[in-house]
Coordinates of C-alpha atoms in Angstrom, one line a residue:
Chain A
M1 CA 0.0 0.0 0.0
C2 CA 1.3 3.4 -0.8
F3 CA 0.2 6.9 -0.4
V4 CA 0.9 10.0 -2.4
I5 CA 0.6 13.3 -0.7
V6 CA -1.0 16.1 -2.7
I7 CA -0.7 19.5 -1.0
S8 CA -3.1 22.1 -2.3
S9 CA -2.4 25.8 -2.2
S10 CA -4.5 25.9 1.0
G11 CA -2.2 23.4 2.7
V12 CA -4.7 20.6 3.1
A13 CA -3.4 17.1 2.5
Y14 CA -5.3 14.3 0.8
A15 CA -4.5 10.6 0.3
A16 CA -4.7 8.9 -3.1
N17 CA -3.7 5.5 -4.4
T18 CA -1.9 6.6 -7.5
P19 CA 1.7 7.7 -7.4
T20 CA 1.8 11.3 -8.7
F21 CA 4.2 14.1 -8.2
N22 CA 2.5 17.5 -7.9
Q23 CA 3.7 21.0 -7.5
T24 CA 1.9 24.3 -7.1
I25 CA 2.9 27.5 -8.7
T26 CA 0.9 30.3 -7.1
S27 CA -0.3 32.8 -9.7
G28 CA 0.9 36.3 -9.2
G29 CA -0.2 39.8 -9.9
L30 CA 1.7 42.9 -11.1
S31 CA 3.5 44.6 -8.3
T32 CA 6.1 47.2 -7.5
D33 CA 8.5 47.7 -4.7
I34 CA 11.9 49.2 -3.8
L35 CA 14.5 46.4 -3.5
D36 CA 18.2 46.5 -2.9
A37 CA 20.9 44.9 -5.1
S38 CA 20.1 41.5 -3.5
R39 CA 16.4 41.9 -4.3
V40 CA 15.5 42.4 -0.6
S41 CA 12.8 44.9 0.2
V42 CA 14.1 48.2 1.6
A43 CA 12.7 49.0 5.0
S44 CA 12.5 52.7 4.5
P45 CA 12.4 53.4 0.8
S46 CA 12.9 57.0 -0.1
A47 CA 14.6 59.5 -2.4
T48 CA 16.9 61.8 -0.5
M49 CA 16.9 65.4 -1.7
S50 CA 20.1 67.6 -1.6
P51 CA 20.1 69.9 1.4
K52 CA 19.8 73.6 0.8
G53 CA 20.6 76.6 3.0
F54 CA 18.1 79.2 3.9
S55 CA 17.6 81.6 1.0
F56 CA 15.8 84.9 0.6
T57 CA 15.4 84.1 -3.1
C58 CA 13.6 81.2 -4.7
L59 CA 15.8 78.2 -5.4
T60 CA 14.9 77.0 -8.8
G61 CA 16.6 75.6 -12.0
G62 CA 20.2 74.8 -11.2
S63 CA 19.8 76.0 -7.6
A64 CA 16.8 73.7 -6.8
S65 CA 17.0 70.8 -4.5
T66 CA 17.7 67.6 -6.4
G67 CA 17.5 63.9 -5.8
T68 CA 17.5 60.6 -7.5
L69 CA 14.6 58.2 -7.6
G70 CA 16.1 54.7 -7.9
T71 CA 19.7 54.1 -6.9
D72 CA 21.7 50.9 -6.9
S73 CA 20.8 50.3 -3.3
Q74 CA 17.1 51.3 -3.8
R75 CA 16.0 49.9 -7.1
L76 CA 12.6 50.7 -8.3
Y77 CA 11.3 47.2 -9.2
V78 CA 8.3 46.1 -11.2
V79 CA 7.4 42.5 -11.2
N80 CA 5.0 41.1 -13.7
P81 CA 4.5 37.3 -13.2
S82 CA 2.2 37.2 -16.2
G83 CA -0.4 39.2 -14.3
A84 CA -0.6 42.1 -16.7
N85 CA -0.6 40.7 -20.3
N86 CA -2.0 43.8 -22.0
G87 CA 0.7 46.1 -20.8
W88 CA 1.1 48.2 -17.6
T89 CA 2.1 51.6 -16.3
L90 CA 4.2 52.7 -13.4
T91 CA 3.2 56.1 -12.0
I92 CA 4.0 58.2 -9.0
A93 CA 1.7 60.6 -7.2
A94 CA 1.4 62.2 -3.8
T95 CA -0.2 59.8 -1.3
S96 CA -2.4 62.6 0.1
G97 CA -3.5 63.7 -3.4
A98 CA -3.2 67.0 -5.1
T99 CA -3.4 69.0 -1.9
A100 CA -0.3 67.3 -0.3
L101 CA 2.6 69.5 0.9
W102 CA 6.2 69.0 1.9
S103 CA 6.1 69.3 5.7
D104 CA 8.5 69.3 8.6
G105 CA 5.9 67.7 10.8
G106 CA 5.0 71.0 12.3
S107 CA 3.7 74.2 10.8
N108 CA 6.4 74.6 8.1
T109 CA 5.2 73.5 4.6
Y110 CA 5.7 74.2 0.9
D111 CA 4.1 72.9 -2.2
F112 CA 5.1 70.2 -4.7
N113 CA 2.6 71.0 -7.5
D114 CA 2.4 74.7 -7.8
A115 CA 3.1 75.9 -11.4
G116 CA 3.1 79.6 -10.4
T117 CA 6.4 81.1 -11.8
A118 CA 7.9 77.7 -12.1
G119 CA 7.1 76.9 -8.5
C120 CA 8.5 80.2 -7.1
S121 CA 5.2 81.8 -6.4
D122 CA 1.8 80.6 -5.3
G123 CA -0.3 80.0 -8.3
A124 CA -4.0 79.5 -8.8
D125 CA -4.3 76.3 -6.8
A126 CA -6.2 75.8 -3.6
D127 CA -3.4 76.5 -1.1
T128 CA -1.2 79.5 -0.5
K129 CA 2.1 77.7 -0.9
A130 CA 4.7 77.8 -3.6
G131 CA 7.0 75.0 -4.8
Q132 CA 7.1 72.5 -7.6
L133 CA 8.5 69.0 -8.0
T134 CA 9.8 67.8 -11.4
I135 CA 10.6 64.2 -12.2
D136 CA 12.6 63.1 -15.2
P137 CA 12.5 59.3 -15.7
S138 CA 13.9 59.6 -19.3
V139 CA 17.4 60.1 -18.0
G140 CA 17.1 56.9 -15.9
T141 CA 18.3 53.4 -16.7
L142 CA 15.8 50.6 -17.2
T143 CA 17.3 47.1 -16.5
A144 CA 15.6 43.8 -17.1
D145 CA 16.3 41.3 -14.3
C146 CA 15.2 37.9 -15.4
T147 CA 16.6 35.3 -17.7
S148 CA 14.0 35.5 -20.5
C149 CA 13.0 39.1 -20.5
T150 CA 14.1 42.3 -22.2
T151 CA 13.3 46.0 -21.9
A152 CA 11.8 46.0 -25.4
N153 CA 8.4 47.6 -25.6
I154 CA 8.8 49.4 -22.3
T155 CA 9.3 53.2 -22.6
K156 CA 10.3 55.7 -19.9
G157 CA 8.2 58.7 -19.2
S158 CA 9.1 62.3 -20.2
T159 CA 10.3 64.9 -17.7
S160 CA 7.2 66.2 -16.0
A161 CA 6.3 68.6 -13.2
F162 CA 3.4 68.1 -10.8
V163 CA 0.6 70.6 -11.4
E164 CA -2.3 70.7 -9.0
G165 CA -5.5 69.4 -10.6
T166 CA -4.0 68.9 -14.1
Q167 CA -0.9 66.8 -13.5
N168 CA -1.4 64.7 -10.3
N169 CA 0.6 61.7 -11.6
V170 CA 3.9 61.3 -13.3
T171 CA 4.5 58.4 -15.6
L172 CA 7.8 56.5 -14.9
L173 CA 7.3 53.5 -17.2
N174 CA 4.8 52.5 -19.8
A175 CA 4.8 48.9 -21.0
A176 CA 3.2 48.1 -24.3
L177 CA 1.0 45.1 -25.1
A178 CA 3.9 43.3 -26.7
S179 CA 6.2 43.7 -23.6
D180 CA 7.2 40.5 -22.0
D181 CA 4.3 39.0 -20.0
V182 CA 6.7 37.5 -17.5
W183 CA 9.0 40.4 -16.6
R184 CA 11.0 41.7 -13.7
G185 CA 13.2 44.7 -13.9
Y186 CA 14.0 48.0 -12.3
L187 CA 14.5 51.7 -13.0
T188 CA 17.3 53.7 -11.5
G189 CA 18.6 57.2 -12.0
A190 CA 15.3 59.1 -12.5
T191 CA 16.0 62.6 -11.3
L192 CA 14.0 64.8 -9.0
S193 CA 14.1 68.6 -8.8
Q194 CA 12.2 70.6 -6.2
T195 CA 11.8 74.3 -6.4
I196 CA 12.2 75.8 -2.9
P197 CA 10.2 79.0 -2.4
A198 CA 12.1 82.0 -1.0
E199 CA 12.4 82.3 2.8
T200 CA 11.4 78.7 3.4
P201 CA 12.3 78.1 7.1
G202 CA 15.2 75.7 7.7
A203 CA 13.9 72.2 8.6
A204 CA 13.8 68.6 7.4
Y205 CA 10.9 68.3 5.1
T206 CA 9.1 65.1 3.9
I207 CA 6.5 64.3 1.4
N208 CA 4.8 60.9 1.0
M209 CA 4.4 59.6 -2.5
T210 CA 2.9 56.3 -3.8
L211 CA 4.2 54.3 -6.7
T212 CA 1.4 52.5 -8.5
A213 CA 1.8 49.6 -11.0
T214 CA -1.4 49.3 -13.0
A215 CA -2.4 46.5 -15.3
L216 CA -4.0 47.9 -18.5
Chain B
M1 CA 15.8 26.0 -2.1
R2 CA 14.4 26.9 1.4
K3 CA 10.9 26.3 0.1
T4 CA 11.8 23.0 -1.4
V5 CA 13.3 21.8 1.9
F6 CA 10.3 23.1 3.7
G7 CA 7.9 21.4 1.3
T8 CA 9.7 18.1 1.7
I9 CA 9.7 18.3 5.4
S10 CA 6.1 19.2 5.5
T11 CA 5.2 16.3 3.2
F12 CA 7.2 13.9 5.4
F13 CA 5.3 14.8 8.5
V14 CA 2.0 14.7 6.8
A15 CA 2.8 11.3 5.3
L16 CA 4.0 10.1 8.6
S17 CA 0.8 11.1 10.3
L18 CA -1.0 9.0 7.7
G19 CA 1.2 6.0 8.4
S20 CA 2.9 6.1 5.0
L21 CA 6.5 6.3 3.9
Q22 CA 5.7 7.5 0.4
V23 CA 7.5 10.7 -0.4
G24 CA 5.8 13.3 -2.5
T25 CA 6.8 16.8 -3.1
A26 CA 4.7 20.0 -3.1
I27 CA 6.6 23.1 -4.2
A28 CA 5.2 26.6 -4.1
I29 CA 7.2 28.9 -6.3
E30 CA 7.1 32.5 -5.3
S31 CA 6.6 34.7 -8.2
A32 CA 5.9 38.2 -6.9
G33 CA 4.8 40.2 -3.9
V34 CA 1.3 41.5 -3.4
G35 CA -1.0 41.8 -6.4
A36 CA -4.3 40.9 -7.8
L37 CA -6.1 39.4 -10.8
P38 CA -9.7 39.2 -12.0
A39 CA -11.3 36.3 -10.2
H40 CA -13.5 35.3 -13.1
P41 CA -11.8 35.9 -16.4
R42 CA -14.0 35.4 -19.5
V43 CA -13.1 32.8 -22.1
D44 CA -14.2 35.1 -24.9
N45 CA -11.9 37.9 -23.9
P46 CA -8.3 37.2 -23.1
R47 CA -7.8 40.7 -21.7
T48 CA -10.0 39.7 -18.8
K49 CA -7.2 37.6 -17.4
S50 CA -5.5 40.8 -16.4
I51 CA -8.1 43.5 -16.1
F52 CA -11.9 44.0 -15.8
V53 CA -13.7 44.6 -19.1
Y54 CA -17.4 45.1 -19.3
D55 CA -19.9 46.1 -22.0
I56 CA -22.6 47.4 -19.9
R57 CA -25.8 49.6 -20.0
A58 CA -27.3 52.2 -17.7
N59 CA -28.9 50.8 -14.6
D60 CA -27.1 47.4 -15.1
I61 CA -25.7 45.7 -12.0
V62 CA -22.8 43.3 -12.5
T63 CA -21.3 41.0 -9.9
D64 CA -17.7 39.9 -10.1
G65 CA -14.7 39.4 -7.9
I66 CA -11.1 40.3 -7.5
K67 CA -8.5 37.7 -6.5
V68 CA -6.1 39.2 -4.1
I69 CA -2.8 37.5 -4.1
N70 CA -0.1 37.4 -1.4
N71 CA 3.0 35.8 -2.9
T72 CA 5.2 36.7 0.1
E73 CA 6.4 34.5 2.9
S74 CA 4.3 36.2 5.5
T75 CA 0.6 37.0 6.2
K76 CA -0.4 40.3 4.8
T77 CA -3.3 42.6 5.6
L78 CA -4.3 44.3 2.4
A79 CA -6.5 47.3 1.7
V80 CA -8.6 46.8 -1.5
Y81 CA -10.4 49.8 -2.8
P82 CA -11.8 51.2 -6.0
V83 CA -10.8 54.6 -7.4
D84 CA -11.4 56.6 -10.6
S85 CA -8.8 56.7 -13.3
Q86 CA -6.6 59.7 -13.9
T87 CA -4.4 60.8 -16.8
S88 CA -0.8 60.7 -16.0
S89 CA 2.0 62.6 -17.6
D90 CA 2.4 61.7 -21.3
G91 CA -1.3 60.8 -21.3
A92 CA -0.6 57.4 -19.7
F93 CA -3.2 55.6 -17.6
A94 CA -3.1 56.1 -13.8
C95 CA -5.3 55.5 -10.8
A96 CA -6.4 58.2 -8.4
Q97 CA -5.3 58.1 -4.8
K98 CA -7.4 56.6 -2.0
V99 CA -8.1 60.1 -0.7
D100 CA -9.3 61.4 -4.0
P101 CA -13.1 61.8 -4.4
R102 CA -14.7 59.0 -6.3
K103 CA -17.0 60.4 -8.9
E104 CA -17.3 57.8 -11.6
V105 CA -16.2 54.1 -11.9
G106 CA -14.6 54.3 -8.4
N107 CA -18.0 55.3 -7.0
W108 CA -19.9 52.6 -9.0
I109 CA -17.9 49.7 -7.5
K110 CA -18.8 48.4 -4.1
L111 CA -16.5 45.7 -2.7
Q112 CA -17.7 43.3 -0.1
A113 CA -14.7 44.0 2.0
E114 CA -12.1 46.8 1.7
Q115 CA -9.6 45.0 3.9
V116 CA -8.5 41.4 3.8
T117 CA -5.9 39.3 5.6
V118 CA -4.2 36.9 3.2
A119 CA -2.0 34.1 4.4
A120 CA 1.5 33.6 2.9
N121 CA 1.5 32.2 -0.7
S122 CA -2.2 32.2 -1.0
S123 CA -5.0 34.3 -2.3
Q124 CA -8.5 35.4 -1.5
T125 CA -11.4 36.5 -3.7
I126 CA -13.4 39.6 -2.7
P127 CA -16.7 39.8 -4.5
F128 CA -17.9 43.2 -5.7
T129 CA -20.9 44.7 -7.5
L130 CA -20.7 47.3 -10.2
T131 CA -23.8 49.5 -10.5
I132 CA -24.1 51.7 -13.5
P133 CA -26.1 54.9 -12.9
Q134 CA -29.3 55.7 -14.7
T135 CA -27.6 58.4 -16.8
V136 CA -24.3 57.7 -18.3
N137 CA -22.6 58.9 -21.5
A138 CA -22.0 56.4 -24.3
G139 CA -18.4 55.4 -24.6
E140 CA -15.6 54.1 -22.4
H141 CA -15.3 54.7 -18.6
N142 CA -12.2 53.7 -16.7
G143 CA -11.4 53.1 -13.1
C144 CA -9.2 50.9 -11.0
I145 CA -9.4 48.5 -8.1
V146 CA -6.3 48.9 -6.0
V147 CA -4.5 46.5 -3.7
Q148 CA -2.2 48.0 -1.1
N149 CA -0.4 46.6 1.9
V150 CA -1.8 48.2 5.0
E151 CA 1.5 48.0 6.7
Q152 CA 3.5 50.5 4.7
P153 CA 7.3 50.9 4.9
T154 CA 8.8 53.0 7.6
K155 CA 8.9 56.7 6.8
K156 CA 12.1 58.6 6.8
N157 CA 12.3 62.1 8.3
D158 CA 13.3 63.9 5.1
G159 CA 13.0 63.5 1.4
V160 CA 10.4 61.6 -0.6
A161 CA 9.0 58.7 1.4
L162 CA 7.7 56.0 -0.9
S163 CA 4.7 53.6 -0.6
F164 CA 3.6 51.0 -3.1
R165 CA 0.4 49.6 -4.5
S166 CA -0.9 47.5 -7.4
A167 CA -4.0 48.2 -9.5
L168 CA -6.2 46.6 -12.1
R169 CA -7.9 48.7 -14.7
V170 CA -11.6 48.5 -14.9
A171 CA -12.8 49.4 -18.4
L172 CA -16.5 49.8 -19.0
T173 CA -18.1 50.5 -22.4
T174 CA -21.6 51.8 -22.5
P175 CA -23.4 51.5 -25.8
G176 CA -24.2 54.4 -28.2
S177 CA -22.2 56.1 -30.9
L178 CA -18.7 54.7 -30.3
Q179 CA -15.7 56.2 -32.0
A180 CA -11.9 56.1 -31.8
N181 CA -10.4 58.8 -33.9
L182 CA -6.7 59.3 -33.8
Q183 CA -4.7 62.4 -34.8
L184 CA -1.0 62.5 -35.0
I185 CA -0.4 65.9 -33.3
D186 CA 3.4 66.0 -33.6
V187 CA 6.6 63.9 -33.6
Q188 CA 9.4 65.3 -31.5
S189 CA 12.9 64.0 -31.3
R190 CA 15.9 64.7 -29.0
S191 CA 19.3 63.3 -28.4
I192 CA 19.2 61.2 -25.2
S193 CA 22.8 60.1 -25.3
Q194 CA 25.7 59.7 -27.7
K195 CA 24.2 56.5 -29.0
T196 CA 20.5 57.0 -28.4
L197 CA 17.9 59.2 -30.1
G198 CA 14.5 59.8 -28.5
V199 CA 11.6 59.9 -30.9
S200 CA 8.2 60.8 -29.4
P201 CA 5.0 60.7 -31.5
I202 CA 2.1 62.6 -29.8
L203 CA -1.3 61.2 -30.5
K204 CA -4.8 62.5 -29.6
N205 CA -7.9 60.3 -29.5
T206 CA -10.9 62.6 -30.1
G207 CA -13.3 59.7 -29.8
N208 CA -15.0 58.2 -26.8
V209 CA -13.4 54.8 -26.7
S210 CA -9.8 53.7 -26.5
A211 CA -7.8 53.0 -29.6
D212 CA -5.4 50.1 -29.5
T213 CA -2.5 51.3 -31.7
H214 CA 0.5 49.8 -33.3
I215 CA 3.1 52.5 -33.4
S216 CA 6.3 52.0 -35.4
V217 CA 9.2 54.4 -35.5
K218 CA 12.2 54.0 -37.7
L219 CA 15.2 55.8 -39.2
A220 CA 15.8 55.3 -42.8
G221 CA 18.3 56.7 -45.3
V222 CA 17.4 59.6 -47.5
F223 CA 17.8 59.7 -51.3
G224 CA 15.6 56.7 -51.7
F225 CA 17.7 54.3 -49.6
R226 CA 14.9 52.9 -47.4
Y227 CA 16.7 50.3 -45.4
P228 CA 15.8 51.0 -41.8
F229 CA 18.9 51.7 -39.8
S230 CA 17.1 51.7 -36.5
A231 CA 13.5 50.8 -35.8
T232 CA 11.2 50.0 -32.9
A233 CA 7.5 49.5 -32.4
G234 CA 4.9 48.9 -29.7
Q235 CA 1.2 48.4 -29.1
F236 CA -0.2 51.0 -26.8
P237 CA -3.8 52.1 -26.0
V238 CA -4.6 55.8 -26.5
F239 CA -7.4 56.7 -24.1
P240 CA -10.4 58.7 -25.2
G241 CA -10.1 62.5 -25.0
V242 CA -6.4 62.2 -24.1
Q243 CA -3.3 63.5 -25.8
T244 CA -0.7 60.8 -25.4
R245 CA 3.1 61.0 -25.9
F246 CA 5.1 57.8 -26.5
N247 CA 8.8 57.9 -25.9
F248 CA 10.7 55.6 -28.2
E249 CA 14.4 55.2 -28.2
L250 CA 16.4 54.4 -31.4
E251 CA 20.0 53.6 -31.8
K252 CA 21.7 56.4 -33.6
P253 CA 23.5 55.6 -36.8
F254 CA 27.2 55.3 -36.2
W255 CA 28.3 57.6 -39.0
G256 CA 25.5 60.2 -38.4
G257 CA 24.1 62.2 -41.3
W258 CA 20.6 63.0 -42.7
Y259 CA 17.9 60.5 -42.2
N260 CA 14.2 60.1 -42.7
R261 CA 12.4 59.8 -39.3
D262 CA 9.3 57.8 -40.2
V263 CA 6.4 57.3 -37.8
E264 CA 3.5 55.0 -38.6
V265 CA 0.4 54.5 -36.4
G266 CA -2.1 51.8 -37.2
Y267 CA -5.4 51.2 -35.5
R268 CA -8.8 49.8 -36.1
K269 CA -11.7 52.2 -36.0
Q270 CA -14.9 51.4 -34.1
L271 CA -17.8 50.6 -36.3
A272 CA -21.4 51.7 -35.6
S273 CA -22.1 48.1 -34.6
G274 CA -19.6 48.4 -31.8
Q275 CA -17.3 46.0 -33.5
L276 CA -13.8 46.9 -34.7
S277 CA -13.2 47.4 -38.3
D278 CA -11.3 44.7 -40.2
D279 CA -9.4 47.5 -42.0
V280 CA -6.4 49.1 -40.3
S281 CA -6.4 52.9 -40.5
N282 CA -2.8 54.2 -40.9
I283 CA -1.4 57.6 -40.0
K284 CA 2.1 58.3 -41.2
A285 CA 4.5 61.1 -40.7
S286 CA 8.0 61.5 -42.1
R287 CA 10.6 64.1 -41.6
I288 CA 14.3 64.5 -42.5
V289 CA 16.5 65.0 -39.5
F290 CA 20.2 65.4 -39.0
I291 CA 21.9 63.1 -36.6
G292 CA 25.4 63.8 -35.4
P293 CA 28.0 61.1 -35.7
Q294 CA 29.1 59.1 -32.7
P295 CA 32.4 60.2 -31.1
V296 CA 34.5 57.5 -32.7
A297 CA 32.9 58.1 -36.0
L298 CA 33.4 61.8 -35.6
L299 CA 37.1 61.2 -34.9
I300 CA 37.4 59.0 -38.0
E301 CA 35.4 61.5 -40.1
S302 CA 37.6 64.3 -38.9
I303 CA 40.8 62.4 -39.8
I304 CA 39.4 61.6 -43.3
A305 CA 38.3 65.3 -43.7
L306 CA 41.8 66.5 -42.7
I307 CA 43.4 64.1 -45.2
V308 CA 41.0 65.2 -48.0
A309 CA 41.5 68.8 -47.1
G310 CA 45.3 68.3 -47.2
L311 CA 45.1 66.6 -50.6
I312 CA 43.0 69.4 -51.9
F313 CA 45.3 72.0 -50.6
Y314 CA 48.3 70.2 -52.1
I315 CA 46.7 69.9 -55.5
V316 CA 45.5 73.5 -55.5
R317 CA 48.9 74.8 -54.4
R318 CA 50.6 72.7 -57.1
Y319 CA 48.2 73.9 -59.7
R320 CA 48.8 77.5 -58.8
L321 CA 52.6 77.0 -59.0
H322 CA 52.3 75.0 -62.2
P323 CA 49.0 75.9 -63.8
Y324 CA 49.6 73.5 -66.7
S325 CA 50.2 69.9 -66.5
R326 CA 53.5 69.1 -68.2
S327 CA 55.7 66.4 -69.4
T328 CA 59.1 66.5 -71.1
N329 CA 60.2 65.6 -74.6
D330 CA 63.4 65.8 -76.7
Y331 CA 63.7 68.6 -79.2
V332 CA 66.3 68.8 -82.0
V333 CA 67.6 72.3 -82.4
Q334 CA 66.8 73.8 -85.8
E335 CA 68.7 76.5 -87.7
G336 CA 68.1 79.9 -86.1
D337 CA 66.7 78.6 -82.8
T338 CA 67.6 80.5 -79.7
I339 CA 66.9 79.8 -76.1
E340 CA 64.2 82.5 -76.1
S341 CA 62.5 81.3 -79.3
V342 CA 62.4 77.7 -78.2
A343 CA 61.2 78.7 -74.7
K344 CA 58.5 80.9 -76.3
H345 CA 57.5 78.1 -78.6
F346 CA 56.9 75.7 -75.8
N347 CA 55.4 78.3 -73.6
I348 CA 58.0 78.1 -70.9
T349 CA 60.5 80.6 -69.7
A350 CA 64.1 80.8 -70.9
Q351 CA 65.3 80.3 -67.4
E352 CA 63.2 77.1 -67.1
L353 CA 64.7 75.8 -70.3
V354 CA 68.3 76.6 -69.2
K355 CA 67.7 75.0 -65.9
L356 CA 66.1 71.9 -67.4
N357 CA 69.1 71.3 -69.7
A358 CA 71.8 72.6 -67.4
L359 CA 72.9 75.0 -70.1
Q360 CA 75.9 77.2 -69.4
P361 CA 76.5 80.8 -70.6
P362 CA 76.4 82.1 -73.3
Y363 CA 73.5 79.7 -73.7
A364 CA 74.0 79.3 -77.4
L365 CA 72.2 76.5 -79.2
K366 CA 73.7 74.5 -82.1
K367 CA 71.8 73.1 -85.0
G368 CA 71.2 69.4 -84.4
Q369 CA 71.6 69.7 -80.7
V370 CA 69.1 67.6 -78.7
I371 CA 67.6 69.4 -75.7
T372 CA 64.8 68.6 -73.3
V373 CA 61.8 70.7 -73.4
T374 CA 58.7 70.8 -71.3
I375 CA 55.5 69.9 -73.1
H376 CA 52.3 71.6 -71.7
L377 CA 49.3 69.2 -71.9
K378 CA 47.1 72.3 -72.0
R379 CA 48.9 74.2 -74.7
P380 CA 48.0 77.2 -76.8
P381 CA 46.4 76.0 -80.0
G382 CA 48.6 75.4 -83.0
H383 CA 51.5 74.1 -81.1
S384 CA 52.8 70.6 -81.0
P385 CA 55.7 69.1 -79.1
D386 CA 56.7 67.4 -82.3
K387 CA 56.4 70.6 -84.3
Q388 CA 59.8 71.7 -85.6
L389 CA 60.7 75.3 -85.8

């Protein structure tokens, strides 16, 4: 008498009288995460911005605070285990929506999506804060990280600034229908540039942003 | 490897509890983190394996489900919520944030639960209903169902703190006059790096349903030489009412030069019946662009240019010094010939003739003497090197 153990995905065991080898491959959905070079999830994923001294003038253009989204130790991964076969997008937006602000945790804040004078003055949005964040994924590097996949049919987004109400999301990656259905890869080197309004009080400021991988 | 060992050990203990020594294996292969799939994909529409697609009328109520997947090694508590769609930069598809007001599809979907705890390497299906309001415009309406880990990463005290979520598009089409009309607004190009050229067609869909496009971009030689030096293509949706930019990257031709930048967009128009036309509508745009050579090519081209310039300079300089091409020939001195008369006859100077024959003063010529003369290939008419005086 012999038994074969069949383990279902729910972990329940059944007995059968025919010898069979079974294995379960759990299906997966499209996902995104920040992983390190060993593909381990980073505990506090972030993009650090360059520090700036207090200034009576607006810090914009070459004087703006800059950062990098996706570094070698914080790779911006997308994993598609055949969950998004029609293509997908990777976008970034402020978690608190269009009215989000950079904040020091107290009363000091400035804006990330005010288009007034390239972020140097308060525009026609709902708040009274200036400041604008620009993201340029096009200068980044897209790397495929699986044996059978390539970066073909995946395009990087253009440089884009957040504008309250009209540009709440920035496209980082756009995968076509013909992109690999089973794909894992990462983006590094997308640049960030934040206009700092004049006379912004010195403090450590944070803004929460959410990366969304969407199956199309 | 760890999972294989775990699976074998688990199997051993289960088998032991059943009084058997038979060894079987059950291997769960991790494929991703937290995600979702439609719970009930339709056989007639392969797209429904990845997203929700409905042809639906006003007042209709649809029941469906989303399969929430946890492919990690630990139990996850996941938030699942519907939102409206938004247009991202470049006209790409995006999902609104959880805090954003839900006005359309995000408001029409009601999930049975908006938070679920899913064990490691397993999934759960959450049923939902989709209720279409009494008044809804004909055409396509998009939204998303989002899955997000409730336990988000630790926030840092400065910079951009990042969170993550996965979303499935929900695409509804309500009947009526359905159209997908594409316009090629512009084609922009820019140099991304020494080896890469960015070409960005910008399309606008003035219709009310998405157009699935096949966009091809290529560089071809001018002057009728149509072999594509560099080409790429992709199939992308262009959403209704949206201007969309697609950023293609082409390999720059090594030698640089003038090229035709060709863009071709193919799509099937929607018929009045709601079906897609069998014929593919094509939009084409072609423009001649100059592409600079790559650095190594530029170096080689510079060297060749210098060599060519040097040769031209040498030839011109020689031509100016000696405006006529010449060769030499023997000449038998005739009665009455002098240095001056012979030189004049052959259109050279007396000094040149003296130097050519190493003549010594008083430079007298004797009848029958053989001297060397220069023969001009471009001579005054009526003269011949063989002509005797």
